[in-house]
Amino acid sequence: MLIYLRMIESEEDRDKFTQLYIKYKNMMFHIALDFFHNESDAEDAVHQAFLKIIDSLDKIAQIDCHKTRSYIGIITEHTSIDLLRKKKRYEEVPLDSLNDVLLDETSEEDNLSNLVSGLKPIYREVLYLRYFDEFEEKEIAKILGLSYSNVRKIVERAKDDLRELLMRGK
Amino acid sequence: MSQIIFTDELLKKAIVCSHNRWIKQYDSPEESEEHKFPEGFYERLIQYMNRRKRFKAIGRGVAAAILALLAAGTVLLAASPTARAAVFSWVKEVFTGHTIYHFQEDSPLTELPKYSLSYIPEGFEEVDGMYDSITRSTFYFNSETNDIIVFEYKLLVEENHVELITDESVTQESVIVNGIAADFYFADESSEANNLIWFDESRRIAFYLTSTLDQPVMLHIAEGVILEDSTKQ
């Protein structure tokens, strides 16, 4: 068994965080603002999102790349929804209301992509981290502040929802 | 009814396509207007970073076993910032598919005290753990029986809450842990892990125990939670 102690607040990590802060704070603010429509709450969401980013700093290899930008976008969206839900008892979109996400005559991939866009945000976020970033469930749990079992179940539920939506469109 | 099948590869492409459409909207010039954050915003983040410590103990193969067992969990614990409640004691709100526990007020503490388990059944060893400024998790594993114990606790500050995502089939029972009301969630057919949640009301700390062990053993473990250095709190 390997046991080690690690301090995260190295100079290198601080530099990395500062670069991320400069590069993405504005994008994060606008993502959060889309949820709250007021600057103060949006700033709170960005603050909380940055705390999560600090907690998962080792997951970020490059500062300026699409992958990092997407990853930070997802964390900001997830944090904003989390805060909003508690402030307003925000109700996530139930599956039944997704009927307007219609299947069109385009490719299967496009159809599936449209349906993914209509999934609950938490489902989309977990699916993206799992299938694009290829994080393990344990890593996703830590990034999003969920339990391992929660993440695993969300992946299965998201797939079930997609199958159901596809069935409706057939 | 025919079964809808999509491959992981197709799903991945669809997810990326969907995500790219979403993130692209933040590329537009009007969205990139510079926002001026409040004074001290960045500095507070750096302070948090400086306070943060973490440890991790890795056991070969054991983490995978823990994950495999937890993956089937019925009660899904999540914790995230936000929430205000109604009374001094903890409040439980049950919604379809999830239950939220929270307090009226923040914890009076600014740092998470350290708790430990005075009783752990024979055969278990600590195999993994992680902590940050408000949460600590410790994982125990019995390699002979493949049983697990996950002990977690969280300081409910700055509007934190604890959320349990529950399947419809979950069975919950009210129990007592050292004279304190607690909730026990039984594993069901899709799960191998029971969950127990209780609170230290004066410190506003949520405790949760996830284990493949039986209810009496889990209650015994919970009753053995001790504050390691009581002089500090």
CSV table of C-alpha atoms in Angstrom, one decimal:
chain,number,residue,atom,x,y,z
A,1,MET,CA,0.0,0.0,0.0
A,2,LEU,CA,1.3,3.4,-0.9
A,3,ILE,CA,0.5,6.2,1.4
A,4,TYR,CA,1.6,9.7,0.8
A,5,LEU,CA,0.9,13.2,2.0
A,6,ARG,CA,0.6,16.0,-0.4
A,7,MET,CA,0.3,19.8,-0.1
A,8,ILE,CA,-1.5,21.3,-3.1
A,9,GLU,CA,-0.5,24.8,-2.5
A,10,SER,CA,2.8,24.7,-4.5
A,11,GLU,CA,4.1,27.6,-6.4
A,12,GLU,CA,3.4,25.8,-9.6
A,13,ASP,CA,-0.2,25.2,-8.7
A,14,ARG,CA,-0.7,28.8,-7.7
A,15,ASP,CA,0.7,29.9,-11.1
A,16,LYS,CA,-1.6,27.4,-12.9
A,17,PHE,CA,-4.6,28.6,-11.0
A,18,THR,CA,-3.8,32.3,-11.7
A,19,GLN,CA,-3.5,31.6,-15.4
A,20,LEU,CA,-6.9,29.8,-15.3
A,21,TYR,CA,-8.4,32.6,-13.4
A,22,ILE,CA,-7.3,35.2,-15.9
A,23,LYS,CA,-8.2,33.1,-18.9
A,24,TYR,CA,-11.6,31.9,-17.9
A,25,LYS,CA,-13.1,34.1,-15.2
A,26,ASN,CA,-15.1,36.1,-17.7
A,27,MET,CA,-16.5,33.1,-19.5
A,28,MET,CA,-17.5,31.6,-16.2
A,29,PHE,CA,-19.2,34.9,-15.2
A,30,HIS,CA,-21.3,34.9,-18.3
A,31,ILE,CA,-22.3,31.3,-18.0
A,32,ALA,CA,-23.4,32.0,-14.4
A,33,LEU,CA,-25.1,35.2,-15.4
A,34,ASP,CA,-27.3,33.3,-17.8
A,35,PHE,CA,-28.7,31.4,-14.8
A,36,PHE,CA,-29.0,34.2,-12.3
A,37,HIS,CA,-29.4,37.4,-14.3
A,38,ASN,CA,-27.8,39.3,-11.5
A,39,GLU,CA,-24.1,40.0,-11.1
A,40,SER,CA,-23.9,39.4,-7.4
A,41,ASP,CA,-25.3,35.8,-7.6
A,42,ALA,CA,-23.3,35.1,-10.7
A,43,GLU,CA,-20.1,36.2,-8.9
A,44,ASP,CA,-21.0,33.8,-6.0
A,45,ALA,CA,-21.4,31.0,-8.5
A,46,VAL,CA,-18.1,31.8,-10.1
A,47,HIS,CA,-16.5,31.8,-6.6
A,48,GLN,CA,-17.9,28.4,-5.8
A,49,ALA,CA,-16.9,27.1,-9.2
A,50,PHE,CA,-13.3,28.3,-8.7
A,51,LEU,CA,-13.2,26.5,-5.3
A,52,LYS,CA,-14.1,23.3,-7.1
A,53,ILE,CA,-11.5,23.9,-9.8
A,54,ILE,CA,-8.9,24.4,-7.1
A,55,ASP,CA,-10.0,21.0,-5.6
A,56,SER,CA,-9.4,19.4,-8.9
A,57,LEU,CA,-6.5,21.3,-10.2
A,58,ASP,CA,-4.6,18.2,-11.0
A,59,LYS,CA,-7.2,17.3,-13.6
A,60,ILE,CA,-6.1,20.3,-15.8
A,61,ALA,CA,-3.1,19.7,-17.9
A,62,GLN,CA,-3.2,22.6,-20.3
A,63,ILE,CA,-4.5,26.1,-19.6
A,64,ASP,CA,-5.6,27.2,-23.1
A,65,CYS,CA,-7.3,24.4,-24.9
A,66,HIS,CA,-10.8,23.4,-25.8
A,67,LYS,CA,-10.8,20.5,-23.3
A,68,THR,CA,-10.0,22.8,-20.3
A,69,ARG,CA,-12.5,25.4,-21.5
A,70,SER,CA,-15.2,22.8,-21.7
A,71,TYR,CA,-14.3,21.3,-18.4
A,72,ILE,CA,-14.4,24.7,-16.7
A,73,GLY,CA,-17.7,25.5,-18.4
A,74,ILE,CA,-19.3,22.3,-17.1
A,75,ILE,CA,-18.1,23.0,-13.5
A,76,THR,CA,-19.5,26.6,-13.7
A,77,GLU,CA,-22.8,25.4,-15.1
A,78,HIS,CA,-23.1,22.7,-12.5
A,79,THR,CA,-22.3,25.0,-9.7
A,80,SER,CA,-24.7,27.7,-10.9
A,81,ILE,CA,-27.6,25.2,-11.2
A,82,ASP,CA,-26.8,23.9,-7.8
A,83,LEU,CA,-26.9,27.3,-6.2
A,84,LEU,CA,-30.0,28.3,-8.2
A,85,ARG,CA,-31.9,25.2,-7.2
A,86,LYS,CA,-31.3,25.9,-3.5
A,87,LYS,CA,-32.2,29.6,-3.9
A,88,LYS,CA,-35.4,29.1,-5.8
A,89,ARG,CA,-36.1,25.5,-5.2
A,90,TYR,CA,-35.3,25.2,-8.9
A,91,GLU,CA,-37.0,22.3,-10.6
A,92,GLU,CA,-35.0,20.4,-13.1
A,93,VAL,CA,-36.8,19.8,-16.4
A,94,PRO,CA,-38.7,16.5,-16.1
A,95,LEU,CA,-38.4,13.9,-18.8
A,96,ASP,CA,-42.0,14.5,-19.9
A,97,SER,CA,-41.4,18.0,-20.9
A,98,LEU,CA,-38.7,17.0,-23.4
A,99,ASN,CA,-41.2,16.1,-26.1
A,100,ASP,CA,-40.3,19.3,-27.9
A,101,VAL,CA,-36.8,17.8,-28.6
A,102,LEU,CA,-38.0,16.3,-31.8
A,103,LEU,CA,-36.1,13.9,-33.9
A,104,ASP,CA,-35.5,15.2,-37.3
A,105,GLU,CA,-34.5,13.6,-40.6
A,106,THR,CA,-30.8,14.2,-40.0
A,107,SER,CA,-28.2,11.6,-39.0
A,108,GLU,CA,-28.5,9.3,-36.0
A,109,GLU,CA,-25.6,11.2,-34.4
A,110,ASP,CA,-27.4,14.5,-34.8
A,111,ASN,CA,-30.6,13.1,-33.4
A,112,LEU,CA,-28.8,11.7,-30.4
A,113,SER,CA,-26.9,15.0,-30.0
A,114,ASN,CA,-30.2,16.9,-29.9
A,115,LEU,CA,-31.6,14.6,-27.3
A,116,VAL,CA,-28.4,14.9,-25.2
A,117,SER,CA,-29.0,18.7,-25.3
A,118,GLY,CA,-32.4,18.1,-23.9
A,119,LEU,CA,-31.2,16.0,-21.0
A,120,LYS,CA,-31.1,17.3,-17.4
A,121,PRO,CA,-27.9,19.5,-17.1
A,122,ILE,CA,-26.5,17.1,-14.5
A,123,TYR,CA,-26.9,14.2,-16.9
A,124,ARG,CA,-25.2,16.1,-19.7
A,125,GLU,CA,-22.4,17.2,-17.4
A,126,VAL,CA,-21.7,13.7,-16.1
A,127,LEU,CA,-21.9,12.2,-19.6
A,128,TYR,CA,-19.5,14.7,-21.0
A,129,LEU,CA,-17.0,14.2,-18.2
A,130,ARG,CA,-17.3,10.4,-18.6
A,131,TYR,CA,-17.3,10.0,-22.4
A,132,PHE,CA,-15.3,13.0,-23.6
A,133,ASP,CA,-12.9,13.8,-20.8
A,134,GLU,CA,-12.9,10.1,-19.9
A,135,PHE,CA,-12.8,10.6,-16.2
A,136,GLU,CA,-13.4,7.7,-13.9
A,137,GLU,CA,-16.6,7.8,-11.9
A,138,LYS,CA,-14.6,8.5,-8.8
A,139,GLU,CA,-13.0,11.5,-10.4
A,140,ILE,CA,-16.3,12.9,-11.6
A,141,ALA,CA,-17.7,12.5,-8.2
A,142,LYS,CA,-15.0,14.6,-6.8
A,143,ILE,CA,-15.2,17.2,-9.5
A,144,LEU,CA,-19.0,17.7,-9.2
A,145,GLY,CA,-19.3,17.1,-5.5
A,146,LEU,CA,-21.4,13.9,-5.9
A,147,SER,CA,-21.0,10.4,-4.5
A,148,TYR,CA,-19.5,7.6,-6.5
A,149,SER,CA,-22.7,5.8,-6.6
A,150,ASN,CA,-24.6,8.9,-7.6
A,151,VAL,CA,-22.4,9.4,-10.6
A,152,ARG,CA,-22.7,5.8,-11.7
A,153,LYS,CA,-26.4,5.9,-11.4
A,154,ILE,CA,-26.7,9.2,-13.3
A,155,VAL,CA,-24.8,7.6,-16.2
A,156,GLU,CA,-27.2,4.8,-16.3
A,157,ARG,CA,-30.3,7.0,-15.9
A,158,ALA,CA,-29.1,9.3,-18.7
A,159,LYS,CA,-28.7,6.4,-21.0
A,160,ASP,CA,-32.1,5.1,-20.1
A,161,ASP,CA,-33.6,8.6,-20.7
A,162,LEU,CA,-31.9,8.8,-24.1
A,163,ARG,CA,-33.2,5.3,-25.0
A,164,GLU,CA,-36.7,6.4,-24.0
A,165,LEU,CA,-36.5,9.6,-26.0
A,166,LEU,CA,-35.3,7.7,-29.0
A,167,MET,CA,-38.1,5.2,-28.7
A,168,ARG,CA,-40.6,8.0,-28.6
A,169,GLY,CA,-39.1,9.4,-31.8
A,170,LYS,CA,-39.3,6.1,-33.7
B,1,MET,CA,-41.0,-3.2,-28.0
B,2,SER,CA,-37.6,-3.2,-29.6
B,3,GLN,CA,-34.5,-2.3,-27.6
B,4,ILE,CA,-32.8,0.9,-28.6
B,5,ILE,CA,-29.1,0.4,-28.8
B,6,PHE,CA,-26.4,3.1,-29.3
B,7,THR,CA,-22.8,2.5,-29.1
B,8,ASP,CA,-20.5,4.3,-26.7
B,9,GLU,CA,-18.7,5.8,-29.8
B,10,LEU,CA,-21.9,7.3,-31.1
B,11,LEU,CA,-22.9,8.5,-27.7
B,12,LYS,CA,-19.5,10.2,-27.3
B,13,LYS,CA,-19.9,12.0,-30.6
B,14,ALA,CA,-23.3,13.1,-29.8
B,15,ILE,CA,-22.3,14.4,-26.3
B,16,VAL,CA,-19.3,16.3,-27.8
B,17,CYS,CA,-21.6,17.8,-30.5
B,18,SER,CA,-24.2,18.8,-27.9
B,19,HIS,CA,-21.6,20.3,-25.6
B,20,ASN,CA,-19.8,22.2,-28.3
B,21,ARG,CA,-23.0,23.9,-29.4
B,22,TRP,CA,-23.5,25.0,-25.8
B,23,ILE,CA,-20.0,26.2,-25.1
B,24,LYS,CA,-19.7,28.0,-28.4
B,25,GLN,CA,-22.2,30.7,-27.4
B,26,TYR,CA,-19.7,32.0,-25.0
B,27,ASP,CA,-17.2,32.6,-27.8
B,28,SER,CA,-19.2,35.6,-29.1
B,29,PRO,CA,-17.6,39.0,-28.7
B,30,GLU,CA,-20.5,40.5,-26.7
B,31,GLU,CA,-20.2,37.7,-24.1
B,32,SER,CA,-16.5,38.4,-23.7
B,33,GLU,CA,-16.9,41.8,-22.2
B,34,GLU,CA,-14.7,42.0,-19.2
B,35,HIS,CA,-16.5,41.8,-15.9
B,36,LYS,CA,-14.9,43.6,-13.0
B,37,PHE,CA,-15.0,41.2,-10.0
B,38,PRO,CA,-15.2,42.7,-6.5
B,39,GLU,CA,-12.0,43.7,-4.7
B,40,GLY,CA,-10.5,40.7,-2.9
B,41,PHE,CA,-12.2,38.1,-5.1
B,42,TYR,CA,-9.1,36.6,-6.4
B,43,GLU,CA,-7.2,36.9,-3.1
B,44,ARG,CA,-9.9,35.0,-1.2
B,45,LEU,CA,-9.5,32.1,-3.7
B,46,ILE,CA,-5.8,32.1,-3.2
B,47,GLN,CA,-6.3,32.0,0.6
B,48,TYR,CA,-8.6,29.0,0.2
B,49,MET,CA,-5.9,27.4,-1.9
B,50,ASN,CA,-3.3,28.0,0.7
B,51,ARG,CA,-5.5,26.5,3.5
B,52,ARG,CA,-6.3,23.4,1.4
B,53,LYS,CA,-4.5,20.2,2.3
B,54,ARG,CA,-5.3,16.8,1.2
B,55,PHE,CA,-4.1,13.3,1.7
B,56,LYS,CA,-4.6,10.1,-0.1
B,57,ALA,CA,-3.9,6.6,0.7
B,58,ILE,CA,-4.1,4.1,-2.1
B,59,GLY,CA,-4.4,0.4,-1.8
B,60,ARG,CA,-3.8,-1.6,-4.9
B,61,GLY,CA,-7.0,-3.2,-6.3
B,62,VAL,CA,-8.9,-2.1,-3.3
B,63,ALA,CA,-10.2,1.1,-4.7
B,64,ALA,CA,-11.7,-0.8,-7.6
B,65,ALA,CA,-13.5,-3.1,-5.2
B,66,ILE,CA,-14.9,-0.2,-3.3
B,67,LEU,CA,-16.1,1.5,-6.4
B,68,ALA,CA,-17.7,-1.7,-7.7
B,69,LEU,CA,-19.6,-2.0,-4.5
B,70,LEU,CA,-20.6,1.6,-4.1
B,71,ALA,CA,-21.6,1.8,-7.8
B,72,ALA,CA,-24.7,-0.2,-7.0
B,73,GLY,CA,-25.7,2.1,-4.0
B,74,THR,CA,-29.3,2.9,-3.6
B,75,VAL,CA,-29.0,6.0,-1.6
B,76,LEU,CA,-26.9,8.5,-3.4
B,77,LEU,CA,-25.2,11.1,-1.3
B,78,ALA,CA,-24.2,14.4,-2.6
B,79,ALA,CA,-23.2,17.6,-1.0
B,80,SER,CA,-23.1,21.0,-2.5
B,81,PRO,CA,-23.2,24.6,-1.4
B,82,THR,CA,-26.5,26.4,-0.7
B,83,ALA,CA,-29.7,26.0,1.4
B,84,ARG,CA,-31.3,27.6,4.4
B,85,ALA,CA,-33.7,25.9,6.8
B,86,ALA,CA,-36.3,26.7,9.3
B,87,VAL,CA,-35.2,25.8,12.8
B,88,PHE,CA,-32.1,25.3,14.8
B,89,SER,CA,-32.1,21.5,14.3
B,90,TRP,CA,-31.7,19.9,11.0
B,91,VAL,CA,-34.5,19.9,8.5
B,92,LYS,CA,-35.3,17.1,6.1
B,93,GLU,CA,-37.2,17.9,2.9
B,94,VAL,CA,-38.3,15.0,0.8
B,95,PHE,CA,-38.8,15.5,-2.9
B,96,THR,CA,-39.5,13.0,-5.7
B,97,GLY,CA,-36.2,11.3,-6.2
B,98,HIS,CA,-34.2,13.1,-3.6
B,99,THR,CA,-34.1,14.2,0.0
B,100,ILE,CA,-32.4,17.3,1.3
B,101,TYR,CA,-31.1,17.9,4.8
B,102,HIS,CA,-30.1,21.3,5.9
B,103,PHE,CA,-29.9,23.8,8.8
B,104,GLN,CA,-31.2,27.2,9.5
B,105,GLU,CA,-27.8,28.6,10.4
B,106,ASP,CA,-24.3,28.0,9.4
B,107,SER,CA,-22.0,26.0,11.6
B,108,PRO,CA,-20.3,28.2,14.3
B,109,LEU,CA,-17.1,26.4,13.4
B,110,THR,CA,-14.7,27.7,10.7
B,111,GLU,CA,-12.7,24.6,10.5
B,112,LEU,CA,-13.7,21.0,10.2
B,113,PRO,CA,-12.9,19.1,13.5
B,114,LYS,CA,-11.3,15.7,13.1
B,115,TYR,CA,-13.5,12.7,14.1
B,116,SER,CA,-12.6,9.0,14.1
B,117,LEU,CA,-14.2,5.7,14.5
B,118,SER,CA,-13.5,4.1,17.9
B,119,TYR,CA,-15.1,0.9,16.7
B,120,ILE,CA,-14.3,-0.8,13.4
B,121,PRO,CA,-15.2,-4.4,13.0
B,122,GLU,CA,-12.3,-6.8,12.8
B,123,GLY,CA,-10.7,-7.4,9.4
B,124,PHE,CA,-11.1,-3.9,8.1
B,125,GLU,CA,-8.2,-1.6,7.2
B,126,GLU,CA,-8.2,2.0,6.1
B,127,VAL,CA,-7.4,2.1,2.4
B,128,ASP,CA,-8.3,5.5,1.1
B,129,GLY,CA,-9.3,8.9,2.2
B,130,MET,CA,-9.6,12.5,1.2
B,131,TYR,CA,-10.4,15.8,2.8
B,132,ASP,CA,-10.7,19.4,2.1
B,133,SER,CA,-11.7,22.3,4.4
B,134,ILE,CA,-15.2,21.2,5.0
B,135,THR,CA,-15.4,17.5,4.2
B,136,ARG,CA,-13.5,14.4,5.2
B,137,SER,CA,-14.0,10.9,3.9
B,138,THR,CA,-12.3,7.7,5.0
B,139,PHE,CA,-12.6,4.3,3.3
B,140,TYR,CA,-12.2,1.0,5.0
B,141,PHE,CA,-12.1,-2.4,3.3
B,142,ASN,CA,-12.2,-6.0,4.5
B,143,SER,CA,-10.2,-7.9,1.9
B,144,GLU,CA,-11.5,-11.3,3.1
B,145,THR,CA,-15.2,-10.5,3.0
B,146,ASN,CA,-15.1,-7.6,0.4
B,147,ASP,CA,-17.1,-5.5,2.8
B,148,ILE,CA,-16.7,-1.8,2.9
B,149,ILE,CA,-17.2,1.1,5.3
B,150,VAL,CA,-17.1,4.7,4.1
B,151,PHE,CA,-17.2,7.3,6.8
B,152,GLU,CA,-17.8,10.9,5.7
B,153,TYR,CA,-18.6,14.1,7.5
B,154,LYS,CA,-19.2,17.6,6.3
B,155,LEU,CA,-19.3,21.0,7.9
B,156,LEU,CA,-22.5,22.8,6.9
B,157,VAL,CA,-21.2,26.3,6.4
B,158,GLU,CA,-21.9,28.9,3.7
B,159,GLU,CA,-25.3,27.3,2.9
B,160,ASN,CA,-24.1,23.8,2.4
B,161,HIS,CA,-26.6,21.0,2.5
B,162,VAL,CA,-26.6,17.3,2.2
B,163,GLU,CA,-28.7,15.7,-0.6
B,164,LEU,CA,-29.6,12.1,-0.9
B,165,ILE,CA,-30.8,10.9,-4.3
B,166,THR,CA,-33.1,8.0,-3.7
B,167,ASP,CA,-34.8,5.5,-5.9
B,168,GLU,CA,-38.5,5.0,-5.4
B,169,SER,CA,-37.8,1.6,-4.0
B,170,VAL,CA,-35.6,2.8,-1.2
B,171,THR,CA,-36.6,1.9,2.3
B,172,GLN,CA,-35.9,4.4,5.1
B,173,GLU,CA,-36.1,3.8,8.8
B,174,SER,CA,-35.8,6.3,11.6
B,175,VAL,CA,-33.1,5.2,14.1
B,176,ILE,CA,-31.2,6.6,17.1
B,177,VAL,CA,-27.5,7.2,17.2
B,178,ASN,CA,-26.3,8.1,20.7
B,179,GLY,CA,-29.6,9.6,21.5
B,180,ILE,CA,-29.8,11.6,18.2
B,181,ALA,CA,-32.4,11.0,15.6
B,182,ALA,CA,-30.9,9.5,12.4
B,183,ASP,CA,-32.1,8.1,9.1
B,184,PHE,CA,-31.1,4.7,7.9
B,185,TYR,CA,-31.5,3.8,4.2
B,186,PHE,CA,-31.5,0.1,3.4
B,187,ALA,CA,-29.8,-1.3,0.4
B,188,ASP,CA,-32.3,-2.7,-2.1
B,189,GLU,CA,-32.0,-5.2,-5.0
B,190,SER,CA,-29.9,-2.8,-7.1
B,191,SER,CA,-27.6,-2.0,-4.2
B,192,GLU,CA,-25.2,-3.6,-1.9
B,193,ALA,CA,-24.7,-0.7,0.5
B,194,ASN,CA,-26.8,0.7,3.3
B,195,ASN,CA,-26.6,4.3,4.3
B,196,LEU,CA,-26.9,6.1,7.6
B,197,ILE,CA,-27.1,9.8,8.1
B,198,TRP,CA,-27.1,11.8,11.3
B,199,PHE,CA,-26.1,15.3,12.6
B,200,ASP,CA,-24.2,17.1,15.3
B,201,GLU,CA,-26.7,19.9,15.7
B,202,SER,CA,-24.6,22.2,17.8
B,203,ARG,CA,-21.7,22.1,15.4
B,204,ARG,CA,-23.9,21.7,12.3
B,205,ILE,CA,-21.9,18.7,11.0
B,206,ALA,CA,-23.5,16.0,8.9
B,207,PHE,CA,-22.2,12.5,9.3
B,208,TYR,CA,-22.8,9.7,6.9
B,209,LEU,CA,-21.9,6.1,6.9
B,210,THR,CA,-22.1,3.9,3.8
B,211,SER,CA,-21.5,0.2,4.2
B,212,THR,CA,-22.3,-3.3,3.1
B,213,LEU,CA,-22.5,-4.3,6.8
B,214,ASP,CA,-25.8,-4.9,8.5
B,215,GLN,CA,-27.8,-2.2,10.3
B,216,PRO,CA,-26.9,-3.2,13.9
B,217,VAL,CA,-23.2,-3.2,13.0
B,218,MET,CA,-23.5,0.2,11.3
B,219,LEU,CA,-25.3,1.7,14.2
B,220,HIS,CA,-22.6,0.4,16.5
B,221,ILE,CA,-19.9,2.0,14.3
B,222,ALA,CA,-21.8,5.3,14.2
B,223,GLU,CA,-22.1,5.3,18.0
B,224,GLY,CA,-18.4,5.0,18.2
B,225,VAL,CA,-17.6,8.2,16.3
B,226,ILE,CA,-15.4,10.4,18.5
B,227,LEU,CA,-14.0,13.8,18.3
B,228,GLU,CA,-10.3,13.4,18.2
B,229,ASP,CA,-9.2,16.6,19.9
B,230,SER,CA,-12.1,18.0,21.9
B,231,THR,CA,-10.0,20.8,23.4
B,232,LYS,CA,-9.9,22.5,20.0
B,233,GLN,CA,-13.6,22.8,19.5
